[in-house]
XYZ file of N, CA and C in Angstrom:
366
model
N 91.212 80.457 87.186
C 92.102 81.454 87.396
C 93.571 81.733 87.010
N 93.567 83.224 86.633
C 95.097 83.870 85.737
C 96.490 84.073 86.806
N 96.258 84.956 85.931
C 97.750 85.850 87.098
C 97.189 86.679 87.718
N 96.362 87.168 88.214
C 95.574 88.716 88.666
C 96.125 89.761 89.385
N 96.453 90.748 89.046
C 97.852 91.227 90.053
C 96.234 92.254 90.688
N 96.496 92.020 91.827
C 95.733 92.881 92.454
C 96.138 94.218 93.684
N 95.467 95.205 94.409
C 95.797 95.717 94.469
C 94.608 95.878 96.152
N 95.248 95.870 97.194
C 94.451 95.535 98.311
C 94.580 96.990 99.437
N 93.197 97.642 99.918
C 93.648 98.686 100.571
C 93.122 97.734 101.927
N 93.425 97.701 103.414
C 93.470 97.512 104.222
C 91.923 98.310 104.847
N 91.404 98.231 105.805
C 90.770 98.476 107.254
C 92.057 99.828 107.615
N 93.293 98.614 107.965
C 94.590 99.791 108.998
C 94.977 101.004 108.093
N 94.500 101.499 106.373
C 95.257 101.667 105.769
C 96.061 101.498 105.576
N 96.842 99.752 105.751
C 97.408 99.375 104.584
C 97.508 99.440 102.733
N 98.665 99.201 102.422
C 98.095 99.532 100.816
C 98.911 97.934 100.149
N 98.024 96.931 99.812
C 99.291 95.794 99.820
C 98.985 95.985 97.694
N 100.422 95.337 96.969
C 99.915 95.048 95.455
C 100.155 93.531 96.159
N 100.200 92.469 94.898
C 100.400 91.344 94.976
C 99.219 90.205 93.997
N 100.138 88.665 93.484
C 99.464 88.433 92.534
C 98.610 87.317 93.184
N 96.848 87.033 93.322
C 95.939 86.588 93.737
C 95.901 85.195 93.745
N 96.338 84.266 94.391
C 96.224 82.891 94.314
C 95.391 82.450 95.033
N 94.840 82.648 95.717
C 93.132 81.699 96.476
C 93.026 83.158 96.700
N 91.006 81.970 97.371
C 90.651 82.815 97.782
C 88.766 81.909 98.201
N 88.341 82.143 99.327
C 87.300 80.772 99.641
C 86.538 82.565 99.561
N 84.768 81.808 100.244
C 83.528 81.315 100.648
C 83.438 83.535 101.562
N 84.761 83.337 102.143
C 84.421 84.338 102.960
C 85.622 85.696 102.805
N 86.026 85.380 101.460
C 86.540 86.481 100.573
C 87.782 86.663 101.802
N 88.582 85.814 102.084
C 90.251 85.646 102.729
C 90.894 85.877 101.147
N 91.705 86.210 101.117
C 92.690 86.277 100.670
C 94.282 85.672 100.526
N 95.112 84.908 99.679
C 96.424 84.805 99.589
C 96.965 84.934 98.177
N 97.389 86.178 98.979
C 99.052 86.958 97.594
C 99.977 86.642 97.729
N 100.473 86.426 96.242
C 101.946 86.288 96.443
C 102.715 86.937 95.625
N 103.783 87.158 96.038
C 104.701 88.280 95.323
C 104.044 89.613 96.407
N 103.808 89.755 97.926
C 103.480 90.848 97.813
C 104.006 91.802 98.981
N 103.694 93.247 97.762
C 105.067 94.492 97.957
C 103.732 95.718 99.305
N 104.239 95.749 100.382
C 103.431 96.959 100.419
C 103.827 98.366 100.507
N 102.779 99.252 99.906
C 103.096 100.222 99.923
C 102.523 100.697 100.099
N 104.090 102.225 101.249
C 103.480 103.188 101.798
C 103.625 104.852 101.043
N 102.818 105.279 101.137
C 102.834 106.764 100.417
C 102.894 107.551 101.655
N 103.486 108.958 101.960
C 103.937 109.880 101.966
C 103.991 110.796 102.288
N 103.205 112.223 102.018
C 103.464 113.509 101.166
C 103.465 112.527 99.546
N 104.441 113.159 99.017
C 104.465 112.770 97.363
C 105.637 111.747 97.284
N 106.075 111.164 98.548
C 106.874 110.070 98.427
C 106.367 108.468 98.143
N 106.899 107.569 97.881
C 105.998 106.303 98.614
C 107.246 105.310 98.320
N 107.369 104.236 99.307
C 108.041 103.064 100.032
C 107.753 101.547 99.185
N 108.432 100.863 98.692
C 107.853 99.263 98.788
C 108.388 98.365 99.972
N 108.290 97.786 100.314
C 108.379 97.193 101.461
C 108.198 95.193 100.977
N 108.925 94.738 100.436
C 108.649 92.817 99.992
C 108.262 92.338 100.812
N 107.054 92.036 101.167
C 106.751 90.939 101.832
C 106.058 89.421 102.127
N 105.940 88.921 100.536
C 106.031 88.086 99.790
C 104.943 87.115 100.111
N 104.904 86.041 100.832
C 103.159 85.200 101.007
C 102.929 86.056 101.610
N 101.025 86.315 101.688
C 99.952 87.592 102.862
C 98.809 87.065 102.651
N 98.276 86.353 103.786
C 96.951 85.700 104.006
C 96.487 87.178 104.755
N 95.045 87.477 103.912
C 94.460 88.214 104.193
C 92.996 87.917 104.404
N 92.458 88.329 106.114
C 90.740 88.012 106.249
C 90.142 88.682 105.747
N 89.153 88.336 105.503
C 88.526 89.037 104.514
C 88.018 90.035 104.719
N 87.573 90.241 106.080
C 87.143 91.560 106.634
C 87.936 92.523 106.852
N 88.912 92.564 106.430
C 89.804 93.326 106.757
C 89.778 94.697 105.169
N 89.432 93.727 103.974
C 90.092 94.442 103.261
C 88.256 95.358 103.101
N 89.383 96.453 102.682
C 88.410 97.633 102.083
C 88.025 97.944 100.997
N 89.422 97.797 99.905
C 89.259 97.970 98.646
C 89.715 96.353 97.687
N 89.880 96.981 96.957
C 90.333 95.573 96.235
C 90.302 96.281 94.550
N 91.710 95.906 93.635
C 91.384 96.572 92.178
C 92.219 95.468 91.037
N 91.686 95.186 89.980
C 93.335 94.811 89.539
C 93.702 95.996 88.580
N 94.834 95.010 88.704
C 95.930 96.132 88.113
C 95.896 95.759 86.419
N 96.071 97.529 85.651
C 96.739 96.629 84.567
C 98.183 96.604 84.254
N 98.012 94.849 83.876
C 99.825 94.788 83.592
C 100.522 95.830 83.051
N 99.677 96.098 82.332
C 100.271 97.024 81.059
C 100.829 98.803 81.484
N 100.538 98.834 82.360
C 100.410 100.473 83.331
C 101.332 99.885 84.459
N 101.473 98.480 84.621
C 101.802 98.507 85.885
C 103.087 99.000 86.724
N 103.918 99.143 85.825
C 105.414 100.885 86.641
C 104.584 101.891 86.107
N 103.370 101.645 85.992
C 103.093 103.601 85.331
C 102.980 104.462 86.996
N 103.549 104.975 87.329
C 103.723 106.634 88.711
C 103.167 107.722 88.650
N 102.005 108.345 88.924
C 101.284 108.681 88.488
C 101.856 110.658 88.824
N 102.182 111.849 87.893
C 103.047 112.366 89.551
C 101.909 112.849 90.137
N 102.571 113.123 91.150
C 104.483 113.969 91.888
C 104.679 113.105 92.179
N 104.707 111.748 92.661
C 104.848 110.487 93.014
C 106.052 110.173 92.645
N 107.428 110.293 93.272
C 107.964 109.851 92.480
C 108.670 108.515 94.919
N 109.330 107.059 93.792
C 110.124 106.966 94.747
C 111.386 106.865 96.044
N 111.137 107.036 97.157
C 112.146 106.932 97.861
C 112.231 105.593 98.636
N 113.356 105.128 99.463
C 114.144 104.622 100.511
C 112.711 104.386 101.403
N 112.651 102.954 102.157
C 111.546 102.061 102.719
C 112.367 103.036 104.267
N 113.620 103.594 104.430
C 113.503 104.561 106.291
C 113.193 105.623 105.914
N 113.048 106.254 104.842
C 113.095 107.770 104.667
C 111.565 108.337 104.615
N 110.945 107.322 103.771
C 108.900 107.035 104.322
C 108.386 106.567 105.561
N 109.515 105.575 105.892
C 108.915 105.634 107.772
C 109.509 106.105 108.539
N 110.148 106.691 108.777
C 110.193 107.873 109.516
C 109.502 109.126 109.015
N 108.694 109.765 108.182
C 108.308 110.688 107.607
C 106.664 110.447 108.125
N 106.007 108.893 107.842
C 104.608 108.463 108.123
C 105.199 108.197 109.800
N 105.935 108.186 110.479
C 105.869 108.379 112.284
C 105.643 109.334 112.518
N 106.639 110.594 111.867
C 106.412 111.277 112.169
C 104.612 112.424 112.036
N 104.181 112.348 110.408
C 102.920 112.535 110.721
C 102.097 111.963 111.240
N 102.320 110.513 111.882
C 101.406 109.623 112.850
C 101.239 111.056 114.503
N 102.769 111.130 114.806
C 102.899 112.355 116.071
C 101.929 113.057 115.490
N 102.645 113.734 114.907
C 101.743 115.346 114.298
C 100.132 115.333 114.295
N 99.907 113.964 114.264
C 97.843 114.298 113.766
C 97.511 112.968 114.705
N 98.309 113.290 115.735
C 97.454 112.823 117.808
C 97.720 114.007 117.987
N 99.007 114.230 118.209
C 99.069 115.724 119.268
C 98.019 116.619 118.895
N 97.183 116.578 117.339
C 96.448 117.515 117.463
C 94.722 116.653 117.543
N 94.814 115.768 117.722
C 93.477 115.111 117.762
C 93.672 114.975 119.345
N 94.728 114.935 120.172
C 94.288 114.885 122.197
C 93.873 116.879 121.481
N 94.268 117.837 121.168
C 94.108 119.208 121.378
C 93.299 119.227 120.891
N 91.849 118.678 119.868
C 90.787 118.440 119.641
C 90.323 118.229 121.000
N 90.761 116.751 121.367
C 89.436 115.727 122.564
C 89.232 116.911 123.516
N 90.698 118.150 124.097
C 90.948 118.375 124.480
C 90.100 119.914 124.569
N 89.751 120.546 123.741
C 88.837 121.358 123.506
C 87.378 120.873 123.300
N 87.129 119.832 123.009
C 85.881 119.042 123.249
C 85.711 118.790 124.425
N 86.407 118.647 125.130
C 86.306 118.021 126.798
C 86.250 119.166 127.498
N 86.545 120.125 127.556
C 86.258 122.255 127.230
C 84.785 122.320 127.307
N 84.074 121.880 126.101
C 82.671 122.453 125.701
C 81.288 121.462 126.038
N 82.184 120.330 126.969
C 81.404 119.560 127.468
C 80.802 118.115 127.333
N 81.716 118.483 125.913
C 81.656 116.543 125.231
C 82.401 115.500 125.848
N 82.554 114.558 125.585
C 83.079 113.390 126.458
C 83.399 112.808 124.978
N 84.122 112.561 124.835
C 85.319 112.382 123.306
C 85.558 110.001 124.032
N 84.995 110.367 122.616
C 85.100 108.595 122.298
C 86.689 108.520 122.771
N 86.466 107.025 123.685
C 88.027 105.499 123.547
C 88.490 106.386 122.661
N 89.590 106.118 122.636
C 91.185 105.696 121.372
C 91.456 104.416 121.960
N 90.762 103.804 122.514
C 92.138 102.960 123.075
C 93.107 102.830 124.380
N 93.549 103.738 124.576
C 94.638 104.471 125.345
C 93.651 103.798 127.037
N 95.315 103.973 127.631
C 94.819 103.246 129.174
C 94.330 104.613 129.614
N 93.464 104.414 130.296
C 92.892 105.302 131.173
C 92.721 104.907 132.471
N 93.369 105.980 132.894
C 93.561 106.191 134.579
C 92.749 107.175 135.796
């Protein structure tokens, strides 16, 4: 095992970049010098996370990063502050949730029963 730098996409949508230090038979991974990379529109931000233990069942995609192209960020993305990207991300999630509510309401009017979304229903 060398110093493989990996990009992981988790089931919850988070993207992690870190150096692989260990793994086991269940595909659990230990990453060192991990950053969480958040994308919103054409902006991204890196948040340092340090050592990260990822349970194997949460890995959606895993890929090795070419160390020669590690610093290359394709167009049109540009780096921004974590606060700016986080605020845009929160606004986008709220907008998406609003759209989902409208869709669920319309489906309910048409007689479809919408799937429980994890919210408390009274």
